[in-house]
Short mmCIF file of C-alpha atoms in Angstrom, two decimals:
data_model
loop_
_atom_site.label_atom_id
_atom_site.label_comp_id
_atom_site.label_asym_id
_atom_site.label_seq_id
_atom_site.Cartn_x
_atom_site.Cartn_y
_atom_site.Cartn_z
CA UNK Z 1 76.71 59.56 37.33
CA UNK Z 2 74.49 60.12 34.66
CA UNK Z 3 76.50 63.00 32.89
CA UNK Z 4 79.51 60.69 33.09
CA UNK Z 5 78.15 57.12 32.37
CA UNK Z 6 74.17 58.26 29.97
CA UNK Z 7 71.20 58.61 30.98
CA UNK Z 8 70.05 55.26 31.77
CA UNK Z 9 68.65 52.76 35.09
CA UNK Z 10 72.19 50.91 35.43
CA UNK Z 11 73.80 54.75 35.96
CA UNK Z 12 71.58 55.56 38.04
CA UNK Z 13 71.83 53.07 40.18
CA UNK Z 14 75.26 52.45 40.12
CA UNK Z 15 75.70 55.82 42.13
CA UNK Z 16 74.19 54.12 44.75
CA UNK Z 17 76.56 51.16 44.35
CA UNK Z 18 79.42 54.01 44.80
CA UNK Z 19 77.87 55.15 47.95
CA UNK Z 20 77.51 51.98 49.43
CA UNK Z 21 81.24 50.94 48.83
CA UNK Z 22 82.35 54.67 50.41
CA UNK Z 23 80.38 53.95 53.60
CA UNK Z 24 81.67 50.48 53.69
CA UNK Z 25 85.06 52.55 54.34
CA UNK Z 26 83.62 55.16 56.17
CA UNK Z 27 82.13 52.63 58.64
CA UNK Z 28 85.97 50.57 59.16
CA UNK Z 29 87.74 53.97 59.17
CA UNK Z 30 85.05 55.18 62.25
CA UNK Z 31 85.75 51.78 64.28
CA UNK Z 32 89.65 52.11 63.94
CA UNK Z 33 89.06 55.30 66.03
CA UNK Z 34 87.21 53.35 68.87
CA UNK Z 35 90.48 52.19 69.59
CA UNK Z 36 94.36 52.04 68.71
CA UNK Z 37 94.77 48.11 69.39
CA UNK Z 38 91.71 46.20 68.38
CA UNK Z 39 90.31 49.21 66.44
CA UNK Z 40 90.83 47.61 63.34
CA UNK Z 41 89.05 44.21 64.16
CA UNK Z 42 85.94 46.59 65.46
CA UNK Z 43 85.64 48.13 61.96
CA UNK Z 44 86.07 45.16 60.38
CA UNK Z 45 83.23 43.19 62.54
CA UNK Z 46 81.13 46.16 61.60
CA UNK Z 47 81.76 46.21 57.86
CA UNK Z 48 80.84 42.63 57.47
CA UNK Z 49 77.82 43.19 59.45
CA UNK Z 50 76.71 46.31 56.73
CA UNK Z 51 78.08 44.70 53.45
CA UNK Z 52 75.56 41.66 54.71
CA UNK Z 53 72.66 43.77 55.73
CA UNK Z 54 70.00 42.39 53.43
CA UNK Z 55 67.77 46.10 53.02
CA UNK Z 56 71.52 47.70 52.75
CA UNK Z 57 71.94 45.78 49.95
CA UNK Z 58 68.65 46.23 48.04
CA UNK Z 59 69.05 50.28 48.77
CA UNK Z 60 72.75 49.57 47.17
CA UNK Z 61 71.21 48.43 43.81
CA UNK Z 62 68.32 51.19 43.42
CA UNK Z 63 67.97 54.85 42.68
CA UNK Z 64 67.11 56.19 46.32
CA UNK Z 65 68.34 58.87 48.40
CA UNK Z 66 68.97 56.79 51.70
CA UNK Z 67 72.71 55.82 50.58
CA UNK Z 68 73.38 59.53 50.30
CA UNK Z 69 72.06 60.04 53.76
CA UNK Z 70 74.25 56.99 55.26
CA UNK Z 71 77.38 58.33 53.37
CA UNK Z 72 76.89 61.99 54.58
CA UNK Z 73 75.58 61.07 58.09
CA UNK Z 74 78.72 58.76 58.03
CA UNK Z 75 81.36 61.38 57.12
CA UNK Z 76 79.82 63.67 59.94
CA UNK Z 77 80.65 60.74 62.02
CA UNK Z 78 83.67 60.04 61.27
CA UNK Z 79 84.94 63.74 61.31
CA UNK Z 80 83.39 64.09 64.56
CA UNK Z 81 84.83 60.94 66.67
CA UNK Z 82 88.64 62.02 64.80
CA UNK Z 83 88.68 65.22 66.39
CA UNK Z 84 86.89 64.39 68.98
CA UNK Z 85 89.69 65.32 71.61
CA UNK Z 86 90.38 69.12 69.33
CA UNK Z 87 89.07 72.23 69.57
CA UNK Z 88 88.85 74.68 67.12
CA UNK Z 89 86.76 76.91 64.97
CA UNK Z 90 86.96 75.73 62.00
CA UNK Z 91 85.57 71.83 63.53
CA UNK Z 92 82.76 73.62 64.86
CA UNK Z 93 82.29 75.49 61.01
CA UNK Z 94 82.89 72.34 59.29
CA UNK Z 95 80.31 70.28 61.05
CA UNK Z 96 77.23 73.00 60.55
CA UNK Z 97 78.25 72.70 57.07
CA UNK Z 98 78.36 68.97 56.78
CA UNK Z 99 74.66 69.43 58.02
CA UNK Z 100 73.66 71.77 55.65
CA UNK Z 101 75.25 69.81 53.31
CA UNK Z 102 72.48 66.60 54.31
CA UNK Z 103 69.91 69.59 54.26
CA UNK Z 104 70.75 70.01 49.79
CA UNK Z 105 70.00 66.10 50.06
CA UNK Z 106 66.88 65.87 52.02
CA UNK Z 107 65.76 68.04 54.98
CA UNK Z 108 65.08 65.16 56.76
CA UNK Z 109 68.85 63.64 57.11
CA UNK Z 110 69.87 67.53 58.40
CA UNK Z 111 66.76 67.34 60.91
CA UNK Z 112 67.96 63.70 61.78
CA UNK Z 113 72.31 65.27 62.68
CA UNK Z 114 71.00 68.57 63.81
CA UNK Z 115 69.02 66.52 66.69
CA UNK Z 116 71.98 63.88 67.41
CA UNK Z 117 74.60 66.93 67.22
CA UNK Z 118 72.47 68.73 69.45
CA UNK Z 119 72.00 65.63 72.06
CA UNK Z 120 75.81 65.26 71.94
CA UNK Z 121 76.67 68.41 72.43
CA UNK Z 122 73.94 69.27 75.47
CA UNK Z 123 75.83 65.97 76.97
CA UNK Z 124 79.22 67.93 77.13
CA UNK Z 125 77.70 70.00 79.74
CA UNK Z 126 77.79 67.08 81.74
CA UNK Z 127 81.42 66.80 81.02
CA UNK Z 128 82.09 70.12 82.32
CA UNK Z 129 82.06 70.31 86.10
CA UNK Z 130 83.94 66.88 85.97
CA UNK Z 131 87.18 67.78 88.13
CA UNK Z 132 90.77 66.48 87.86
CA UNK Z 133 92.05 64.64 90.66
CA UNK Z 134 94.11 66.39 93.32
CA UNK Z 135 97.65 66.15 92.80
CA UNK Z 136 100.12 67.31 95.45
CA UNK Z 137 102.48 70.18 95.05
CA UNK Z 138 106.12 69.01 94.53
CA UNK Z 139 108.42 70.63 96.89
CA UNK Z 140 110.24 73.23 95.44
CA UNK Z 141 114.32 72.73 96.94
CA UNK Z 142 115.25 76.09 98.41
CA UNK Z 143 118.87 76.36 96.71
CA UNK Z 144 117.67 75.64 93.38
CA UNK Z 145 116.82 79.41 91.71
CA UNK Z 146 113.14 79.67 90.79
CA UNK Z 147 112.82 80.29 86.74
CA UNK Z 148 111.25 84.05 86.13
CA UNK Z 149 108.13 83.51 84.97
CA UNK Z 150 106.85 83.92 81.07
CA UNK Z 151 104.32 86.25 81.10
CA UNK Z 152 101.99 85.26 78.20
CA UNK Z 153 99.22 87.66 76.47
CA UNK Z 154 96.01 85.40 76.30
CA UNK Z 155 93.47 87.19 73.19
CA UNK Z 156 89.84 86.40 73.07
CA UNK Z 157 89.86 82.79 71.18
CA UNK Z 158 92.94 81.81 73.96
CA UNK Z 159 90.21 82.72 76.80
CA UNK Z 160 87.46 81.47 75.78
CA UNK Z 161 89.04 77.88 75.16
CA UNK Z 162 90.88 77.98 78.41
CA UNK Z 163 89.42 75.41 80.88
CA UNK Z 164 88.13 78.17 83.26
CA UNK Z 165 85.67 79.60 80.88
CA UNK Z 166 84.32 75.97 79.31
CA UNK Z 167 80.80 77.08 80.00
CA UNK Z 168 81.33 79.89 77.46
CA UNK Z 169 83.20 77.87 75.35
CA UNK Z 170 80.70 75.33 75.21
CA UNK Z 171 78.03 77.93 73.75
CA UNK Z 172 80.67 79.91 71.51
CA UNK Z 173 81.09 76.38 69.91
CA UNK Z 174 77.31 75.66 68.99
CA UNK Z 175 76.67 79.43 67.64
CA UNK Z 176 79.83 77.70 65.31
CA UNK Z 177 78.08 74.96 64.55
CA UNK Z 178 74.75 77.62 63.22
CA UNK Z 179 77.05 80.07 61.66
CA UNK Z 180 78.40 76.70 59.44
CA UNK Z 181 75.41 75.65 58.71
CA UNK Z 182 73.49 79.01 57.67
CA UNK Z 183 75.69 80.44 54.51
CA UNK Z 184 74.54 77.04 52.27
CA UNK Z 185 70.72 77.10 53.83
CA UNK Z 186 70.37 80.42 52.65
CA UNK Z 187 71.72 79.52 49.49
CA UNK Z 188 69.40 76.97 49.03
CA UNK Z 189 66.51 78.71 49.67
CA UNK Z 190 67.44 81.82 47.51
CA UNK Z 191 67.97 79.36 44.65
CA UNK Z 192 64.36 78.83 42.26
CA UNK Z 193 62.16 76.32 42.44
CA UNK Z 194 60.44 78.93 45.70
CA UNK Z 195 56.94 78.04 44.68
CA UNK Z 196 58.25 74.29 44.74
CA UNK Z 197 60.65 74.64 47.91
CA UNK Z 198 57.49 76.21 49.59
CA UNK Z 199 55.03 73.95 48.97
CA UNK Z 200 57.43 71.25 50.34
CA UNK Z 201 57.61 72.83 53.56
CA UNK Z 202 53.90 73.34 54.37
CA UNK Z 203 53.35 69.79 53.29
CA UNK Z 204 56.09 68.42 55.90
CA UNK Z 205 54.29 70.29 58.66
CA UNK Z 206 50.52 69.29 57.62
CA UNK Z 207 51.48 65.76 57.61
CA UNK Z 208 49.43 63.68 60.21
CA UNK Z 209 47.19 66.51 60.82
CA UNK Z 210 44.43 65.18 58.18
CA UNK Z 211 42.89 62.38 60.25
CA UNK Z 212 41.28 63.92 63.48
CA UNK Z 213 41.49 60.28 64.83
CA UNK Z 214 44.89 60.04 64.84
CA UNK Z 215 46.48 59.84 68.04
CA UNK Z 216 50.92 61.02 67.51
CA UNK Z 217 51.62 58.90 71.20
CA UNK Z 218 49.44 55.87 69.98
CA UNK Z 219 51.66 56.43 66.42
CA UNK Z 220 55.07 56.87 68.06
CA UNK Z 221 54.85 53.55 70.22
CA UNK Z 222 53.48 51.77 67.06
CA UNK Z 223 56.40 53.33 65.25
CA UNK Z 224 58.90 52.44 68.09
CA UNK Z 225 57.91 49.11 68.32
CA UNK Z 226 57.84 48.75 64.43
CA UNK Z 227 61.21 50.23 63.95
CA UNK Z 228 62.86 47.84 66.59
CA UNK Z 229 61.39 44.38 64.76
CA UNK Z 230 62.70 45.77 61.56
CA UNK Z 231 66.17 45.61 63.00
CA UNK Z 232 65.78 42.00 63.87
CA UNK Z 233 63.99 40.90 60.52
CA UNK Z 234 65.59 43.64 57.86
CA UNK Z 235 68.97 44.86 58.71
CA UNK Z 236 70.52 41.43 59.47
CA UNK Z 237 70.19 37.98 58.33
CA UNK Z 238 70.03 36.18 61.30
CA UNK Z 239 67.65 36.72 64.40
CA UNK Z 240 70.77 36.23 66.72
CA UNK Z 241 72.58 39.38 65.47
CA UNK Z 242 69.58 41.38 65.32
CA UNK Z 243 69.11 40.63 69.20
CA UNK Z 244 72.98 41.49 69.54
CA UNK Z 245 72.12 45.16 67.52
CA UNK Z 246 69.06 45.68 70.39
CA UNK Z 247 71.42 44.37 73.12
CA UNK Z 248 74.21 46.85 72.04
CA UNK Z 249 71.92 49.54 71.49
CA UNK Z 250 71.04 49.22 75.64
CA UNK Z 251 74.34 48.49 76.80
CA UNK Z 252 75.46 51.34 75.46
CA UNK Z 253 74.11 53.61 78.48
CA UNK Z 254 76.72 51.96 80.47
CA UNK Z 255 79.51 53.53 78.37
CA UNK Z 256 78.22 56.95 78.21
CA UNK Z 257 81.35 58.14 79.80
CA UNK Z 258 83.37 57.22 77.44
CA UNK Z 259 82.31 60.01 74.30
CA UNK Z 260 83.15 57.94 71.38
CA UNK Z 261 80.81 55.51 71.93
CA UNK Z 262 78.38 58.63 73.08
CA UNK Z 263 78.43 60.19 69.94
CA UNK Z 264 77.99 57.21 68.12
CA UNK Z 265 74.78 56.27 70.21
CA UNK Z 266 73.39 59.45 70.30
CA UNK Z 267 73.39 60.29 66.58
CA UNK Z 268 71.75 56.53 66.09
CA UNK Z 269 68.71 57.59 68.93
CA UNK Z 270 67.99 60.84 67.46
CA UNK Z 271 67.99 59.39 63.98
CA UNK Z 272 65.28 56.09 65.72
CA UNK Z 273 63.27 58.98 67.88
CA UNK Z 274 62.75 61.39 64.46
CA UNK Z 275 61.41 58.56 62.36
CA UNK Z 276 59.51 57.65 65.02
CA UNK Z 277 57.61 60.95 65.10
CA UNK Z 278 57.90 62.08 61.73
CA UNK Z 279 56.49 58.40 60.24
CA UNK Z 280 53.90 57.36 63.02
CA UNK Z 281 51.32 57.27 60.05
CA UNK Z 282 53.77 56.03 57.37
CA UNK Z 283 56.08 53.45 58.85
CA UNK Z 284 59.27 52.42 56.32
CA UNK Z 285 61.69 50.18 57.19
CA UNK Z 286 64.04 52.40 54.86
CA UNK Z 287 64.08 54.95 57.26
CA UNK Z 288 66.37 53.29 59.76
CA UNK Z 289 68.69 52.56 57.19
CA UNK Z 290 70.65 56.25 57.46
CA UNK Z 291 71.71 55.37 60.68
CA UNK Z 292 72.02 51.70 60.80
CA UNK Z 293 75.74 51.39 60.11
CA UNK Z 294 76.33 53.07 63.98
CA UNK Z 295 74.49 50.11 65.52
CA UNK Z 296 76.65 48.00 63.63
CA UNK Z 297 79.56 49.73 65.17
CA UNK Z 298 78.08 49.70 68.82
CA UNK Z 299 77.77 45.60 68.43
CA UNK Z 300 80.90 45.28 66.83
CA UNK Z 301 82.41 47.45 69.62
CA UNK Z 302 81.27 45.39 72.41
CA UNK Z 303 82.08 41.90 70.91
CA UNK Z 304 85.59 43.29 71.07
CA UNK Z 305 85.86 44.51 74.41
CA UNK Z 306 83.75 41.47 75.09
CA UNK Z 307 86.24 39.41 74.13
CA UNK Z 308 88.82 41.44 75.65
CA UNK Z 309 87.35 40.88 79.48
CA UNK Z 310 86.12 36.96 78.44
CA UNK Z 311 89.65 35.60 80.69
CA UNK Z 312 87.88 37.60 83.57
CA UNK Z 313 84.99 35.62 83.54
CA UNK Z 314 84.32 32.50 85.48
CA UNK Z 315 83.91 29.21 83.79
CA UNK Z 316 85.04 31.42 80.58
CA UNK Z 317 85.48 28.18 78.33
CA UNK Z 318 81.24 28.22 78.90
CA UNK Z 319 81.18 31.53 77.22
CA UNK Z 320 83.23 29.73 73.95
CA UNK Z 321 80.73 27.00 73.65
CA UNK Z 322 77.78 29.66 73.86
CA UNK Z 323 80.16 31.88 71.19
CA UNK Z 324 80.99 28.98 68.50
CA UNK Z 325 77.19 27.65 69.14
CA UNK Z 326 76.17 31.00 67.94
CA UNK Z 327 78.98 31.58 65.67
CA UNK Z 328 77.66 28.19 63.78
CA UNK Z 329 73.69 29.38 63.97
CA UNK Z 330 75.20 32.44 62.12
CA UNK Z 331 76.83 30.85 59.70
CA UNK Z 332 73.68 28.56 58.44
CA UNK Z 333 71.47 31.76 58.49
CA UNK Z 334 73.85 33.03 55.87
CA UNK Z 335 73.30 30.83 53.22
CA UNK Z 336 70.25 32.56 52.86
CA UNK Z 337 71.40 35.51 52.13
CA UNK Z 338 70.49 36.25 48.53
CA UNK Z 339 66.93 34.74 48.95
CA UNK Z 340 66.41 36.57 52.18
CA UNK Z 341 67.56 40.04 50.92
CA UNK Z 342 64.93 40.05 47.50
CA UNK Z 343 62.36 39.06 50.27
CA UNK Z 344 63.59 42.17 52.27
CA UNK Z 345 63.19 44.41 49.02
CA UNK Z 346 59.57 43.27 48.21
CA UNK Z 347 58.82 44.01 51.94
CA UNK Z 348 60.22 47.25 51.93
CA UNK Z 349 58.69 48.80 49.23
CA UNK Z 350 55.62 47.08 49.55
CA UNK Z 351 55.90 46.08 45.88
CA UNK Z 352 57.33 43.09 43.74
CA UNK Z 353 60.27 44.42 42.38
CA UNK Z 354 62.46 41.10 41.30
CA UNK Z 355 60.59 39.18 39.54
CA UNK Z 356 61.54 38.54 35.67
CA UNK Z 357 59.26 41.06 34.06
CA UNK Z 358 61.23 43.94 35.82
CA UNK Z 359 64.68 42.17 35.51
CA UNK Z 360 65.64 44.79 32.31
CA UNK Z 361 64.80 47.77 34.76
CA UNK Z 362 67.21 45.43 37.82
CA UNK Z 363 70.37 44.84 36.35
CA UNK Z 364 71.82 41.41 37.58
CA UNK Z 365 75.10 42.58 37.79
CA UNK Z 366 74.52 45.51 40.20
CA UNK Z 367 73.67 43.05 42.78
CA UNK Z 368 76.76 40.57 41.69
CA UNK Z 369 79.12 43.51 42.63
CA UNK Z 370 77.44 44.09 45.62
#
């Protein structure tokens, strides 16, 4: 951005701005896949709820790295719920390299996917002894000749894909996944600043070992607990969706079955349970943010199938006065938008950043075309 548009503050954070409108059709494009009927009204639920997320719109009008992590973690996403139902090498390649490709923007978004990948893909284990159900043999009519029978070579990649060797499948799969990932992690760390690149690492693994008195359990609760009221007071407007994103986040251990809505979960808890540990001393609501549009998904997901089994219900026309009750709480909560989302920002940062004698370094118009 700042080779094509000069070196200036509304450049620089108009990348941002860029980022934030790709995710915003990342995150439709992933809830179409959730399903072929109502997928489209489940990515758009979950678009309004992240082009009205107050901190996702301050980190969409300043120079940070955390709308690069959404838009990466997001294309992993999506690539990984399309072909969810293939299998192939070059899926397995091309996620490892979408990781390393988060590791070139900051080690921690590759830490956050190599975690979530890895809890998705120890799930599919489960998958694995699942049997199909026992279907009887059609008789075979005596006078009717019997086709000769195709004899067909089977190589190596043919075997180990075949359903009686998924165990060995399963593992081929994830040593894809490293091999991906290793050619541009290399790269990286054959390219100069070393000294720098170094230094970075020691830091990352001497943080939280200064103060004796520090207790990591004691931290990751405290960093737990903080990083759940954040979603009710920073990534929505209104208290009542915030509950729904906590709600969603639970119910979604009911659906584990179904591995859409898995993978979705799972990358969002490894992304909560890293920050957790990593930050117990240095909690930042900005840290959620890489992974917030998949809660967004989850909620918008089960309004629809919500909706879907409402008929089901009894007394169902109680369940529309509770929904257009809400639906009208909403609504008043976001007239506040604007006001609430430069209280978010101060918050956030922990420092005053719109107020008029930093408006020439806070273009107006950044936030007008978000």
């Amino acid at each position: 951005f700042l080779l094509f548009f000069g070196f200036s503050y509304a450049a620089a954070r108009s990348s941002s701005l860029f980022l934030f409108f790709l995710s915003s059709i990342l995150t439709f494009l992933i809830g179409r896949e959730f399903s072929k009927e109502k997928g489209w009204l489940i990515g758009l639920i979950s678009v309004l709820l992240f082009l009205t997320s107050p901190i996702l719109l301050h980190l969409a009008t300043v120079n940070m790295q955390e709308m690069l992590g959404i838009f990466i973690l997001l294309v992993l996403g999506y690539y990984m719920i399309k072909s969810i139902s293939t299998e192939s090498i070059g899926k397995y390649l091309i996620i490892g390299f979408l990781i390393s490709v988060a590791y070139w923007s900051k080690s921690n978004f590759a830490l956050q996917l190599i975690f979530g990948v890895g809890l998705f893909q120890l799930s599919l284990l489960w998958n694995r002894d699942q049997k199909t159900p026992n279907v009887e043999p059609v008789k075979q009519n005596k006078y009717v000749k019997k086709p000769a029978k195709v004899v067909v070579k089977k190589d190596f990649l043919s075997l180990v894909f075949s359903n009686d060797n998924k165990l060995i499948a399963w593992t081929v799969n994830n040593l894809l996944i490293i091999a991906g990932f290793i050619p541009l992690f290399i790269f990286w760390w054959a390219t100069p600043p070393f000294e720098r690149k170094y230094g970075l690492g020691v830091l990352f693994r001497a943080q939280g070992m200064s103060d004796p008195s520090f207790s990591p359990i004691a931290g990751f609760i405290k960093a737990l607990a903080f990083y759940t009221q954040s979603l009710l007071s920073s990534y929505t407007f209104s208290l009542w969706l915030g509950l729904g994103l906590l709600l969603s986040l639970l119910v979604s251990f009911w659906f584990f079955k179904k591995k859409k809505v898995r993978l979705i979960s799972l990358l969002f808890w490894a992304n909560l349970l890293f920050i957790g540990y990593i930050s117990s001393n240095n909690n930042q609501e900005r840290y959620l943010s890489t992974a917030s549009p998949l809660i967004f998904l989850l909620l918008a997901y089960f309004i629809v199938l919500l909706f879907e089994r409402w008929k089901s219900f009894k007394l169902a026309s109680i369940y529309y006065v509770i929904f257009a009750l809400l639906l009208i709480l909403i609504s008043h909560d976001s007239l506040g938008l604007t006001r609430y989302t430069k209280e978010v920002a101060n918050r956030s940062i922990m420092f005053v950043i719109y107020k008029e004698s930093l408006n020439k370094f806070s273009p107006p118009f950044l936030f007008g075309l978000v």
